[in-house]
Amino acid sequence: MNRLRSYGMPGGDDGHGRPVARRLVPRAGLMWAVVAPPVLLLLVFFVLPLAYLLFVSFMTNSQASLYELQPTLRNYVEIATDPFYLLIIQRTLLATGVVLLACLLLGYPVALYASRLSPRGRMVMLLLMMFPLMVSNVVRAYGWVSILGRTGILSVTLRETGLTDRPIQFLYSFEAVVIGLLTILLPFMIVSITNSLTAIDQRYTEAAQSLGAGPWQTFFRVTLPLSSPGVTSGLMLVTFLMLSAYVSIALLGGPRFKLLVSLVFDSASTFRWPRAAALSFVLLLMALIIAAVIQAVIRPQRVRGKGA
């Protein structure tokens, strides 16, 4: 007791005559001391700017200032009714769907193979797969420009082999954007699914096989459902990165193939800040809707026993 008090810690009794030190700082106070700084940073640097951007999206465009302090719904009404904006939204959804499907179909077999390697082999494979991510997206996009351009490697090869008699422009098309984004986003999908597959207890697959299930039945009834959290996280990650990949879309799609993120930049560069803010929230709404659909379709919560 004296030793406890000598350190400035008030003593107590646990009911059995043994001294017990009391906490100088309440547990709730300690929790708030840890949680408050990141919450404050999130509030100041994310929530408040987002709220201000939402406020700006309901203002009127102005050529003389950031915006004119006159509330209006015109920005959102034009986005919802203008055929040009509707076409861009449809194109954005189509490109996102194609990239998601391609990443899933190409990434799952690779992740399944990686999950069956030894820990050392899997680490080496994932490191090699992540190595291109160390290169800037701008550099990789320009690499595809040198391949798909009119005087690029692909066009020159086709002409030299006699498959075509004139240069072909593969750039500034839907295919160019999808291929470029696919090479950037595919590693994220593979890593997410690999982490989920390696966490599956092999006793589940062994039990299914012992009950007479074949390889395909085991995969579709055991492995695929248990890997749904990794599939979900990979699809959502690819979605968010896809919708915000302005540089790759601008370089590979050019002025002929624009997506919604391109219109956000165009509106901001022409000082139509309320229109850019409205387009940004439409893009955010699209991302949230796609994420909700992914969650509803795949239902990864079943793996944790929280869903039916």
Short mmCIF file of C-alpha atoms in Angstrom, two decimals:
data_model
loop_
_atom_site.label_atom_id
_atom_site.label_comp_id
_atom_site.label_asym_id
_atom_site.label_seq_id
_atom_site.Cartn_x
_atom_site.Cartn_y
_atom_site.Cartn_z
CA MET A 1 0.00 0.00 0.00
CA ASN A 2 2.77 2.41 0.88
CA ARG A 3 4.61 1.58 -2.33
CA LEU A 4 1.52 2.27 -4.39
CA ARG A 5 1.00 5.59 -2.68
CA SER A 6 4.67 6.51 -3.08
CA TYR A 7 4.16 6.42 -6.86
CA GLY A 8 1.18 8.70 -6.55
CA MET A 9 -1.32 5.92 -7.24
CA PRO A 10 -4.19 5.85 -4.78
CA GLY A 11 -4.61 2.38 -3.33
CA GLY A 12 -7.70 0.32 -2.71
CA ASP A 13 -8.88 -3.06 -1.50
CA ASP A 14 -10.13 -5.86 -3.75
CA GLY A 15 -12.30 -7.32 -0.98
CA HIS A 16 -9.73 -9.95 0.03
CA GLY A 17 -7.34 -7.65 1.80
CA ARG A 18 -5.04 -7.22 -1.23
CA PRO A 19 -4.13 -3.69 -2.35
CA VAL A 20 -5.29 -2.68 -5.81
CA ALA A 21 -4.08 0.38 -7.71
CA ARG A 22 -6.78 2.60 -9.11
CA ARG A 23 -6.56 4.15 -12.55
CA LEU A 24 -5.58 7.79 -12.47
CA VAL A 25 -7.23 8.27 -15.90
CA PRO A 26 -10.73 6.86 -16.46
CA ARG A 27 -11.07 4.37 -19.26
CA ALA A 28 -13.57 6.56 -21.12
CA GLY A 29 -11.22 9.56 -20.93
CA LEU A 30 -8.34 7.48 -22.25
CA MET A 31 -10.49 6.24 -25.13
CA TRP A 32 -11.47 9.76 -26.13
CA ALA A 33 -7.86 10.90 -25.90
CA VAL A 34 -6.93 8.25 -28.46
CA VAL A 35 -9.97 8.63 -30.73
CA ALA A 36 -10.36 12.42 -30.72
CA PRO A 37 -7.29 13.41 -32.83
CA PRO A 38 -8.08 11.22 -35.88
CA VAL A 39 -11.78 12.08 -35.64
CA LEU A 40 -10.91 15.77 -35.53
CA LEU A 41 -8.60 15.41 -38.54
CA LEU A 42 -11.31 13.53 -40.44
CA LEU A 43 -13.84 16.22 -39.60
CA VAL A 44 -11.62 19.14 -40.58
CA PHE A 45 -10.00 17.74 -43.69
CA PHE A 46 -12.77 15.51 -45.10
CA VAL A 47 -16.28 16.12 -43.72
CA LEU A 48 -16.16 19.93 -43.74
CA PRO A 49 -14.67 20.22 -47.27
CA LEU A 50 -17.21 17.68 -48.51
CA ALA A 51 -20.04 19.65 -46.91
CA TYR A 52 -18.72 22.86 -48.46
CA LEU A 53 -18.51 21.17 -51.86
CA LEU A 54 -22.13 20.06 -51.49
CA PHE A 55 -23.09 23.64 -50.65
CA VAL A 56 -21.26 24.93 -53.75
CA SER A 57 -23.05 22.40 -55.96
CA PHE A 58 -26.35 24.15 -55.24
CA MET A 59 -25.02 27.60 -56.16
CA THR A 60 -25.13 29.38 -59.53
CA ASN A 61 -22.16 29.44 -61.90
CA SER A 62 -20.35 32.74 -62.12
CA GLN A 63 -17.62 34.04 -64.45
CA ALA A 64 -16.47 36.71 -62.01
CA SER A 65 -16.10 34.64 -58.83
CA LEU A 66 -16.02 31.10 -57.54
CA TYR A 67 -19.82 30.99 -57.56
CA GLU A 68 -22.80 33.27 -57.27
CA LEU A 69 -24.57 33.08 -53.93
CA GLN A 70 -27.91 32.17 -55.47
CA PRO A 71 -29.30 28.69 -54.63
CA THR A 72 -30.43 26.63 -57.59
CA LEU A 73 -31.09 23.06 -58.66
CA ARG A 74 -30.09 23.77 -62.24
CA ASN A 75 -26.77 21.93 -62.04
CA TYR A 76 -28.38 18.66 -60.99
CA VAL A 77 -31.41 19.10 -63.29
CA GLU A 78 -29.19 19.54 -66.35
CA ILE A 79 -27.10 16.51 -65.42
CA ALA A 80 -30.26 14.41 -65.06
CA THR A 81 -31.94 15.65 -68.25
CA ASP A 82 -29.20 16.60 -70.72
CA PRO A 83 -28.64 13.76 -73.26
CA PHE A 84 -24.90 14.47 -73.31
CA TYR A 85 -24.51 13.98 -69.56
CA LEU A 86 -26.72 10.90 -69.64
CA LEU A 87 -24.56 9.43 -72.40
CA ILE A 88 -21.41 10.05 -70.33
CA ILE A 89 -23.00 8.43 -67.26
CA GLN A 90 -24.04 5.37 -69.29
CA ARG A 91 -20.55 5.13 -70.77
CA THR A 92 -19.00 5.40 -67.30
CA LEU A 93 -21.22 2.64 -65.96
CA LEU A 94 -20.47 0.43 -68.97
CA ALA A 95 -16.71 0.92 -68.70
CA THR A 96 -16.82 0.26 -64.95
CA GLY A 97 -18.82 -2.92 -65.44
CA VAL A 98 -16.47 -4.23 -68.13
CA VAL A 99 -13.36 -3.49 -66.06
CA LEU A 100 -14.90 -5.09 -62.96
CA LEU A 101 -15.90 -8.23 -64.84
CA ALA A 102 -12.50 -8.51 -66.57
CA CYS A 103 -10.61 -8.00 -63.31
CA LEU A 104 -12.71 -10.67 -61.59
CA LEU A 105 -12.46 -13.25 -64.38
CA LEU A 106 -8.73 -12.73 -64.85
CA GLY A 107 -7.83 -12.13 -61.23
CA TYR A 108 -9.61 -15.00 -59.50
CA PRO A 109 -7.70 -17.86 -61.24
CA VAL A 110 -4.39 -16.10 -60.56
CA ALA A 111 -5.35 -15.56 -56.91
CA LEU A 112 -6.42 -19.20 -56.61
CA TYR A 113 -3.05 -20.33 -57.97
CA ALA A 114 -1.18 -17.94 -55.66
CA SER A 115 -3.10 -19.17 -52.60
CA ARG A 116 -1.90 -22.74 -53.24
CA LEU A 117 1.78 -21.78 -53.36
CA SER A 118 4.09 -21.97 -50.40
CA PRO A 119 4.22 -18.80 -48.26
CA ARG A 120 7.57 -17.87 -49.77
CA GLY A 121 6.42 -18.52 -53.34
CA ARG A 122 3.23 -16.56 -52.76
CA MET A 123 5.17 -13.62 -51.35
CA VAL A 124 7.52 -13.58 -54.36
CA MET A 125 4.60 -13.79 -56.80
CA LEU A 126 2.68 -10.95 -55.13
CA LEU A 127 5.82 -8.79 -54.98
CA LEU A 128 6.39 -9.28 -58.71
CA MET A 129 2.73 -8.50 -59.33
CA MET A 130 2.87 -5.32 -57.25
CA PHE A 131 6.10 -4.13 -58.84
CA PRO A 132 4.35 -2.26 -61.71
CA LEU A 133 2.41 -0.27 -59.09
CA MET A 134 5.70 1.39 -58.14
CA VAL A 135 5.62 3.12 -61.54
CA SER A 136 3.44 6.21 -61.91
CA ASN A 137 0.10 5.81 -63.66
CA VAL A 138 1.15 8.59 -66.02
CA VAL A 139 4.23 6.63 -67.13
CA ARG A 140 2.20 3.47 -67.66
CA ALA A 141 -0.46 5.37 -69.60
CA TYR A 142 2.19 6.86 -71.88
CA GLY A 143 3.53 3.34 -72.34
CA TRP A 144 0.14 2.31 -73.73
CA VAL A 145 0.13 5.43 -75.91
CA SER A 146 3.40 4.27 -77.49
CA ILE A 147 1.85 0.84 -78.10
CA LEU A 148 -1.65 1.78 -79.28
CA GLY A 149 -0.92 5.02 -81.14
CA ARG A 150 -1.14 5.44 -84.92
CA THR A 151 2.65 5.12 -85.13
CA GLY A 152 2.85 2.82 -82.14
CA ILE A 153 4.27 -0.66 -81.83
CA LEU A 154 0.98 -2.46 -82.55
CA SER A 155 0.11 -0.45 -85.65
CA VAL A 156 3.65 -0.70 -87.07
CA THR A 157 3.76 -4.47 -86.44
CA LEU A 158 0.45 -5.05 -88.23
CA ARG A 159 1.58 -2.96 -91.17
CA GLU A 160 5.00 -4.64 -91.42
CA THR A 161 3.48 -8.12 -91.34
CA GLY A 162 1.06 -7.23 -94.13
CA LEU A 163 -2.09 -7.57 -92.02
CA THR A 164 -3.00 -3.98 -92.85
CA ASP A 165 -1.86 -1.50 -95.48
CA ARG A 166 -2.29 1.69 -93.45
CA PRO A 167 -1.65 2.90 -89.89
CA ILE A 168 -4.41 2.13 -87.39
CA GLN A 169 -5.30 4.32 -84.44
CA PHE A 170 -6.17 2.18 -81.43
CA LEU A 171 -6.09 5.10 -79.02
CA TYR A 172 -9.03 7.29 -77.97
CA SER A 173 -11.45 4.39 -77.81
CA PHE A 174 -13.42 2.35 -75.32
CA GLU A 175 -11.04 -0.59 -75.74
CA ALA A 176 -7.93 1.49 -75.07
CA VAL A 177 -9.35 2.86 -71.83
CA VAL A 178 -10.47 -0.58 -70.64
CA ILE A 179 -7.10 -2.20 -71.42
CA GLY A 180 -5.13 0.58 -69.77
CA LEU A 181 -7.25 0.59 -66.61
CA LEU A 182 -7.31 -3.20 -66.48
CA THR A 183 -3.52 -3.42 -66.30
CA ILE A 184 -3.50 -0.84 -63.50
CA LEU A 185 -6.34 -2.26 -61.40
CA LEU A 186 -5.90 -6.02 -61.85
CA PRO A 187 -3.19 -6.37 -59.13
CA PHE A 188 -5.52 -4.86 -56.53
CA MET A 189 -8.15 -7.48 -57.31
CA ILE A 190 -5.64 -10.34 -57.21
CA VAL A 191 -4.17 -9.29 -53.86
CA SER A 192 -7.61 -8.88 -52.25
CA ILE A 193 -8.83 -12.29 -53.39
CA THR A 194 -5.53 -14.00 -52.52
CA ASN A 195 -5.68 -12.75 -48.94
CA SER A 196 -9.21 -14.11 -48.62
CA LEU A 197 -8.36 -17.50 -50.16
CA THR A 198 -5.32 -18.04 -47.93
CA ALA A 199 -7.48 -17.43 -44.86
CA ILE A 200 -9.85 -20.31 -45.71
CA ASP A 201 -9.45 -23.32 -43.46
CA GLN A 202 -8.53 -26.27 -45.68
CA ARG A 203 -10.59 -28.57 -43.46
CA TYR A 204 -13.72 -27.19 -45.15
CA THR A 205 -12.60 -28.32 -48.60
CA GLU A 206 -11.38 -31.64 -47.21
CA ALA A 207 -14.76 -32.20 -45.55
CA ALA A 208 -16.57 -31.42 -48.81
CA GLN A 209 -14.39 -33.87 -50.72
CA SER A 210 -14.84 -36.56 -48.10
CA LEU A 211 -18.61 -36.19 -48.52
CA GLY A 212 -18.29 -36.93 -52.24
CA ALA A 213 -18.12 -33.43 -53.71
CA GLY A 214 -16.07 -33.13 -56.88
CA PRO A 215 -13.56 -30.33 -57.60
CA TRP A 216 -16.15 -28.07 -59.24
CA GLN A 217 -18.75 -28.66 -56.54
CA THR A 218 -16.14 -27.95 -53.88
CA PHE A 219 -15.17 -24.74 -55.61
CA PHE A 220 -18.67 -23.39 -56.17
CA ARG A 221 -20.13 -24.52 -52.83
CA VAL A 222 -17.16 -23.99 -50.49
CA THR A 223 -14.22 -22.04 -51.90
CA LEU A 224 -16.12 -19.36 -53.82
CA PRO A 225 -18.58 -18.48 -51.02
CA LEU A 226 -15.83 -18.40 -48.39
CA SER A 227 -13.74 -16.08 -50.58
CA SER A 228 -16.62 -13.63 -51.05
CA PRO A 229 -15.16 -11.04 -48.60
CA GLY A 230 -12.02 -10.80 -50.73
CA VAL A 231 -14.06 -10.65 -53.94
CA THR A 232 -16.22 -7.89 -52.48
CA SER A 233 -13.30 -5.80 -51.26
CA GLY A 234 -11.51 -6.25 -54.59
CA LEU A 235 -14.56 -5.21 -56.62
CA MET A 236 -15.19 -2.16 -54.44
CA LEU A 237 -11.54 -1.12 -54.54
CA VAL A 238 -11.42 -1.46 -58.32
CA THR A 239 -14.69 0.51 -58.60
CA PHE A 240 -13.45 3.46 -56.57
CA LEU A 241 -10.09 3.58 -58.36
CA MET A 242 -11.74 3.18 -61.76
CA LEU A 243 -14.18 6.05 -61.29
CA SER A 244 -11.41 8.43 -60.19
CA ALA A 245 -8.69 7.45 -62.70
CA TYR A 246 -8.65 10.75 -64.58
CA VAL A 247 -5.09 10.67 -65.95
CA SER A 248 -5.32 7.27 -67.63
CA ILE A 249 -8.76 8.08 -69.08
CA ALA A 250 -7.56 11.44 -70.41
CA LEU A 251 -4.46 10.00 -72.08
CA LEU A 252 -6.02 6.82 -73.50
CA GLY A 253 -9.53 8.10 -74.17
CA GLY A 254 -8.60 11.59 -75.31
CA PRO A 255 -11.27 14.12 -76.25
CA ARG A 256 -13.32 11.49 -78.10
CA PHE A 257 -13.91 9.16 -75.17
CA LYS A 258 -14.72 10.97 -71.95
CA LEU A 259 -16.04 9.55 -68.71
CA LEU A 260 -17.71 11.35 -65.83
CA VAL A 261 -14.44 12.15 -64.07
CA SER A 262 -13.30 13.87 -67.28
CA LEU A 263 -16.31 16.20 -67.13
CA VAL A 264 -15.47 17.09 -63.53
CA PHE A 265 -12.02 18.24 -64.64
CA ASP A 266 -13.39 20.06 -67.69
CA SER A 267 -15.91 21.97 -65.59
CA ALA A 268 -13.30 22.92 -63.00
CA SER A 269 -10.78 23.99 -65.65
CA THR A 270 -13.40 26.30 -67.19
CA PHE A 271 -14.17 27.78 -63.75
CA ARG A 272 -17.68 26.33 -63.53
CA TRP A 273 -17.17 25.29 -59.93
CA PRO A 274 -20.83 24.61 -59.01
CA ARG A 275 -21.20 22.34 -62.06
CA ALA A 276 -17.95 20.55 -61.18
CA ALA A 277 -19.16 20.09 -57.60
CA ALA A 278 -22.50 18.69 -58.78
CA LEU A 279 -20.76 16.26 -61.14
CA SER A 280 -18.48 15.19 -58.29
CA PHE A 281 -21.44 14.29 -56.11
CA VAL A 282 -23.09 12.42 -58.96
CA LEU A 283 -19.85 10.46 -59.33
CA LEU A 284 -19.79 9.82 -55.57
CA LEU A 285 -23.41 8.67 -55.66
CA MET A 286 -22.60 6.27 -58.52
CA ALA A 287 -19.71 4.81 -56.53
CA LEU A 288 -21.89 4.30 -53.45
CA ILE A 289 -24.69 2.69 -55.47
CA ILE A 290 -22.27 0.30 -57.18
CA ALA A 291 -20.74 -0.57 -53.80
CA ALA A 292 -24.20 -1.22 -52.35
CA VAL A 293 -25.12 -3.45 -55.30
CA ILE A 294 -21.89 -5.42 -54.88
CA GLN A 295 -22.62 -5.91 -51.18
CA ALA A 296 -26.22 -6.93 -51.86
CA VAL A 297 -25.36 -9.42 -54.61
CA ILE A 298 -22.31 -11.10 -53.09
CA ARG A 299 -23.36 -10.78 -49.42
CA PRO A 300 -19.92 -11.29 -47.84
CA GLN A 301 -21.46 -11.06 -44.37
CA ARG A 302 -22.61 -14.68 -44.79
CA VAL A 303 -19.02 -15.82 -44.17
CA ARG A 304 -19.06 -14.17 -40.75
CA GLY A 305 -22.43 -15.68 -39.90
CA LYS A 306 -24.32 -12.37 -40.06
CA GLY A 307 -26.59 -13.09 -42.97
CA ALA A 308 -28.97 -15.72 -44.19
#
